[in-house]
XYZ file of N, CA and C in Angstrom:
420
model
N 0.379 -20.258 42.324
C -0.696 -19.822 41.449
C -0.601 -20.573 40.119
N -1.742 -20.914 39.603
C -1.803 -21.655 38.352
C -1.875 -20.702 37.161
N -1.258 -21.117 36.075
C -1.309 -20.336 34.836
C -2.405 -20.827 33.894
N -3.259 -21.716 34.392
C -4.256 -22.335 33.516
C -5.190 -21.315 32.863
N -5.464 -20.199 33.524
C -6.350 -19.184 32.936
C -5.740 -18.574 31.674
N -4.417 -18.633 31.560
C -3.737 -18.028 30.422
C -3.536 -18.991 29.257
N -3.838 -20.258 29.435
C -3.679 -21.238 28.366
C -4.668 -20.926 27.243
N -4.231 -21.142 26.030
C -5.027 -20.798 24.852
C -6.427 -21.401 24.901
N -6.524 -22.652 25.269
C -7.828 -23.314 25.275
C -8.767 -22.758 26.348
N -8.244 -22.034 27.330
C -9.071 -21.476 28.394
C -9.410 -19.995 28.180
N -8.765 -19.372 27.222
C -9.038 -17.957 26.940
C -10.407 -17.829 26.274
N -11.121 -16.781 26.611
C -12.426 -16.531 26.010
C -12.218 -16.157 24.545
N -12.890 -16.858 23.675
C -12.763 -16.609 22.240
C -13.527 -15.346 21.866
N -12.929 -14.536 21.039
C -13.558 -13.290 20.598
C -14.364 -13.581 19.341
N -15.624 -13.258 19.402
C -16.522 -13.491 18.279
C -16.453 -12.325 17.297
N -16.701 -12.616 16.033
C -16.829 -11.558 15.039
C -18.039 -10.701 15.402
N -17.980 -9.426 15.041
C -19.087 -8.514 15.319
C -19.751 -8.113 14.011
N -21.038 -7.843 14.092
C -21.788 -7.379 12.926
C -22.288 -5.967 13.204
N -22.082 -5.092 12.219
C -22.470 -3.691 12.351
C -22.983 -3.173 11.014
N -23.952 -2.275 11.090
C -24.380 -1.548 9.896
C -23.390 -0.407 9.719
N -22.632 -0.460 8.656
C -21.600 0.542 8.396
C -22.166 1.703 7.591
N -23.141 1.394 6.736
C -23.754 2.418 5.902
C -25.206 2.048 5.640
N -26.064 3.028 5.688
C -27.480 2.807 5.372
C -27.711 2.738 3.866
N -26.667 2.910 3.086
C -26.811 2.931 1.624
C -26.806 1.536 1.001
N -26.362 0.526 1.739
C -26.335 -0.847 1.222
C -27.507 -1.597 1.844
N -28.539 -1.863 1.039
C -29.771 -2.439 1.566
C -30.214 -3.661 0.775
N -30.888 -4.552 1.484
C -31.584 -5.679 0.868
C -32.986 -5.677 1.456
N -33.985 -5.671 0.596
C -35.388 -5.621 1.028
C -35.645 -4.449 1.972
N -35.004 -3.324 1.708
C -35.230 -2.125 2.487
C -34.493 -2.061 3.821
N -33.735 -3.103 4.152
C -32.995 -3.127 5.418
C -31.501 -2.996 5.154
N -30.808 -2.177 5.964
C -29.359 -2.047 5.795
C -28.652 -3.388 6.046
N -27.645 -3.659 5.230
C -26.886 -4.904 5.340
C -25.780 -4.732 6.375
N -25.674 -5.708 7.266
C -24.618 -5.669 8.284
C -23.299 -6.161 7.701
N -22.231 -5.528 8.130
C -20.886 -5.958 7.778
C -20.379 -6.825 8.922
N -19.549 -7.797 8.610
C -18.954 -8.647 9.644
C -17.490 -8.248 9.808
N -17.112 -8.009 11.063
C -15.771 -7.522 11.367
C -15.148 -8.408 12.436
N -13.865 -8.708 12.256
C -13.139 -9.533 13.220
C -11.867 -8.833 13.674
N -11.448 -9.089 14.902
C -10.152 -8.553 15.329
C -9.030 -9.390 14.724
N -7.825 -8.850 14.716
C -6.673 -9.602 14.233
C -5.743 -9.881 15.409
N -4.765 -10.727 15.177
C -3.796 -11.041 16.225
C -2.729 -9.952 16.286
N -2.010 -9.919 17.373
C -0.910 -8.959 17.507
C 0.173 -9.229 16.472
N 0.357 -10.488 16.115
C 1.340 -10.827 15.077
C 0.943 -10.217 13.735
N -0.338 -10.359 13.372
C -0.818 -9.764 12.120
C -0.705 -8.248 12.164
N -0.999 -7.677 13.333
C -0.898 -6.230 13.501
C 0.537 -5.759 13.296
N 1.476 -6.503 13.836
C 2.891 -6.137 13.681
C 3.302 -6.163 12.214
N 2.842 -7.159 11.483
C 3.158 -7.236 10.051
C 2.548 -6.050 9.288
N 1.316 -5.685 9.651
C 0.689 -4.524 9.013
C 1.477 -3.252 9.286
N 1.880 -3.064 10.537
C 2.651 -1.875 10.899
C 3.963 -1.815 10.120
N 4.634 -2.954 10.049
C 5.907 -2.988 9.318
C 5.710 -2.644 7.850
N 4.598 -3.103 7.272
C 4.347 -2.817 5.851
C 4.046 -1.334 5.618
N 3.694 -0.629 6.678
C 3.366 0.802 6.568
C 4.464 1.696 7.128
N 5.602 1.100 7.446
C 6.717 1.848 8.025
C 7.871 1.872 7.036
N 8.469 3.044 6.894
C 9.638 3.143 6.013
C 10.765 3.852 6.746
N 11.954 3.562 6.295
C 13.136 4.195 6.876
C 13.395 5.501 6.147
N 13.539 6.559 6.920
C 13.782 7.888 6.366
C 15.178 8.321 6.792
N 16.017 8.707 5.838
C 17.356 9.171 6.219
C 17.281 10.446 7.062
N 18.132 10.522 8.054
C 18.212 11.716 8.889
C 19.113 12.708 8.176
N 18.589 13.896 7.853
C 19.394 14.886 7.125
C 20.677 15.251 7.886
N 21.778 15.249 7.155
C 23.059 15.644 7.733
C 23.773 14.547 8.500
N 23.162 13.358 8.576
C 23.802 12.257 9.309
C 23.894 11.061 8.376
N 25.107 10.712 8.021
C 25.330 9.598 7.105
C 24.938 8.273 7.738
N 24.249 7.446 6.956
C 23.871 6.095 7.357
C 23.037 6.045 8.634
N 22.309 7.105 8.937
C 21.401 7.094 10.078
C 19.985 7.339 9.577
N 19.077 6.537 10.090
C 17.696 6.585 9.627
C 16.746 6.644 10.818
N 15.548 7.116 10.531
C 14.473 7.087 11.515
C 13.304 6.351 10.874
N 12.501 5.690 11.690
C 11.340 4.970 11.164
C 10.127 5.889 11.181
N 9.384 5.863 10.087
C 8.180 6.683 9.985
C 7.034 5.792 9.527
N 5.963 5.771 10.319
C 4.803 4.949 9.998
C 3.711 5.823 9.397
N 3.180 5.381 8.268
C 2.060 6.053 7.627
C 0.784 5.545 8.310
N 0.278 6.277 9.298
C -0.843 5.812 10.098
C -2.136 5.725 9.300
N -2.341 6.605 8.336
C -3.543 6.517 7.507
C -3.549 5.225 6.707
N -2.409 4.885 6.141
C -2.289 3.636 5.393
C -2.483 2.443 6.323
N -1.864 2.510 7.507
C -1.964 1.416 8.470
C -3.420 1.167 8.869
N -4.141 2.209 9.252
C -5.517 2.042 9.715
C -6.401 1.556 8.565
N -6.136 2.027 7.354
C -6.888 1.552 6.193
C -6.667 0.069 5.941
N -5.418 -0.362 6.019
C -5.113 -1.785 5.821
C -5.639 -2.631 6.973
N -5.642 -2.070 8.173
C -6.214 -2.766 9.323
C -7.704 -3.011 9.080
N -8.402 -2.001 8.588
C -9.836 -2.142 8.300
C -10.073 -3.230 7.261
N -9.247 -3.260 6.231
C -9.379 -4.277 5.192
C -9.153 -5.665 5.786
N -8.109 -5.804 6.585
C -7.760 -7.101 7.179
C -8.856 -7.608 8.114
N -9.565 -6.690 8.768
C -10.595 -7.061 9.739
C -11.964 -7.294 9.110
N -12.154 -6.863 7.885
C -13.453 -6.988 7.238
C -13.635 -8.402 6.696
N -14.605 -9.120 7.266
C -14.926 -10.480 6.823
C -15.979 -10.421 5.715
N -17.007 -9.595 5.949
C -18.093 -9.443 4.976
C -18.473 -7.989 4.895
N -18.511 -7.408 3.726
C -18.337 -8.014 2.408
C -16.875 -8.356 2.137
N -16.668 -9.305 1.241
C -15.320 -9.699 0.857
C -14.739 -8.614 -0.054
N -13.873 -7.801 0.518
C -13.305 -6.678 -0.237
C -12.330 -7.122 -1.320
N -11.920 -8.385 -1.281
C -11.012 -8.922 -2.298
C -11.755 -9.545 -3.479
N -13.079 -9.520 -3.438
C -13.876 -10.093 -4.504
C -13.698 -9.279 -5.785
N -13.349 -9.962 -6.867
C -13.065 -9.287 -8.139
C -14.290 -8.539 -8.667
N -15.471 -9.132 -8.535
C -16.693 -8.486 -9.028
C -16.968 -7.192 -8.254
N -16.762 -7.224 -6.945
C -16.966 -6.031 -6.126
C -15.969 -4.944 -6.523
N -14.699 -5.326 -6.666
C -13.670 -4.358 -7.059
C -13.962 -3.791 -8.439
N -14.372 -4.635 -9.365
C -14.694 -4.168 -10.713
C -15.866 -3.185 -10.702
N -16.862 -3.443 -9.848
C -18.037 -2.572 -9.821
C -17.683 -1.160 -9.353
N -16.623 -1.039 -8.538
C -16.163 0.273 -8.072
C -14.966 0.781 -8.880
N -14.569 0.001 -9.898
C -13.400 0.347 -10.707
C -12.203 0.622 -9.798
N -11.980 -0.318 -8.875
C -10.916 -0.190 -7.880
C -9.897 -1.297 -8.060
N -8.669 -0.965 -7.692
C -7.587 -1.951 -7.721
C -7.197 -2.259 -6.277
N -7.636 -3.381 -5.780
C -7.280 -3.785 -4.434
C -8.370 -3.494 -3.418
N -8.302 -4.235 -2.314
C -9.321 -4.144 -1.274
C -9.329 -2.777 -0.592
N -8.156 -2.197 -0.358
C -8.076 -0.906 0.324
C -8.776 0.184 -0.497
N -8.506 0.204 -1.779
C -9.140 1.204 -2.647
C -10.640 0.950 -2.753
N -11.037 -0.316 -2.792
C -12.452 -0.655 -2.866
C -13.204 -0.123 -1.651
N -12.644 -0.351 -0.466
C -13.277 0.124 0.765
C -13.438 1.639 0.750
N -12.415 2.344 0.317
C -12.471 3.804 0.277
C -13.492 4.309 -0.731
N -13.670 3.585 -1.836
C -14.653 4.004 -2.833
C -16.076 3.632 -2.429
N -16.222 2.585 -1.625
C -17.544 2.144 -1.195
C -18.181 3.104 -0.202
N -17.360 3.644 0.687
C -17.891 4.425 1.803
C -17.679 5.921 1.601
N -18.635 6.688 2.091
C -18.485 8.139 2.115
C -17.420 8.489 3.160
N -16.821 9.670 3.086
C -15.743 10.010 4.033
C -16.124 9.837 5.506
N -17.312 10.261 5.882
C -17.737 10.106 7.279
C -17.946 8.659 7.658
N -18.527 7.883 6.733
C -18.725 6.450 6.977
C -17.380 5.753 7.127
N -16.431 6.127 6.279
C -15.096 5.531 6.319
C -14.420 5.844 7.656
N -14.495 7.091 8.101
C -13.893 7.481 9.378
C -14.537 6.717 10.532
N -15.858 6.590 10.506
C -16.553 5.839 11.553
C -16.151 4.361 11.530
N -15.993 3.816 10.321
C -15.609 2.408 10.200
C -14.199 2.182 10.747
N -13.289 3.100 10.438
C -11.926 2.981 10.963
C -11.942 3.016 12.489
N -12.751 3.863 13.071
C -12.872 3.936 14.531
C -13.432 2.632 15.091
N -14.443 2.083 14.426
C -15.031 0.818 14.844
C -13.999 -0.299 14.828
N -13.233 -0.388 13.748
C -12.219 -1.434 13.615
C -11.154 -1.303 14.703
N -10.748 -0.075 14.987
C -9.747 0.133 16.039
C -10.308 -0.303 17.394
N -11.566 0.022 17.656
C -12.184 -0.354 18.928
C -12.274 -1.876 19.055
N -12.672 -2.554 17.980
C -12.783 -4.011 17.992
C -11.434 -4.660 18.285
N -10.358 -3.999 17.870
C -9.014 -4.524 18.093
C -8.406 -4.088 19.432
N -9.208 -3.450 20.258
C -8.753 -3.113 21.596
C -8.089 -1.763 21.736
N -8.115 -0.964 20.683
C -7.562 0.385 20.766
C -8.660 1.312 21.249
N -8.522 1.810 22.447
C -9.545 2.691 23.013
C -9.465 4.082 22.404
N -8.294 4.447 21.937
C -8.055 5.780 21.390
C -7.510 5.586 19.977
N -7.975 6.374 19.024
C -7.509 6.219 17.646
C -6.039 6.604 17.539
N -5.374 6.109 16.527
C -3.961 6.420 16.326
C -3.750 7.896 16.048
N -4.718 8.512 15.342
C -4.594 9.938 15.077
C -4.598 10.719 16.391
N -5.474 10.300 17.319
C -5.526 10.950 18.630
C -4.210 10.761 19.382
N -3.661 9.562 19.283
C -2.395 9.280 19.969
C -1.249 10.108 19.380
N -1.248 10.266 18.061
C -0.219 11.060 17.407
C -0.336 12.506 17.854
N -1.560 13.033 17.874
C -1.779 14.415 18.310
C -1.361 14.597 19.766
N -1.688 13.598 20.596
C -1.326 13.673 22.005
C 0.191 13.670 22.184
N 0.874 12.856 21.374
C 2.335 12.784 21.455
C 2.977 14.094 21.002
N 2.363 14.766 20.045
C 2.903 16.034 19.555
C 2.804 17.138 20.606
N 1.756 17.076 21.422
C 1.525 18.121 22.432
C 2.279 17.863 23.659
């Protein structure tokens, strides 16, 4: 059997997707589409690591457990996947009086819009089930 289907040049390229995230951002009366892209597994691993901290295990010297802040992770994932609007744009951040792309995104969107956007970003990245759902499932 040939491995040619798995070679990088033969893999189907994933295109960026455009979605209306909020009806509140309009030009000429039409909602503006946001452009969203998936990230690589390598980038995802770096994001996860940046949202994971070592927590000491009570009563056990020099033993730690890893704890991932999933809300922070999914928020940073959304920022990393957002191509348009440019959440790192200084003028955009200044208009929302925000420091950083993550805070800008949270200030731009209403809570329901933000939750829907996080779900969209997870789906684009191949996660069929949200991390919150997975955490709840693991607890049960």
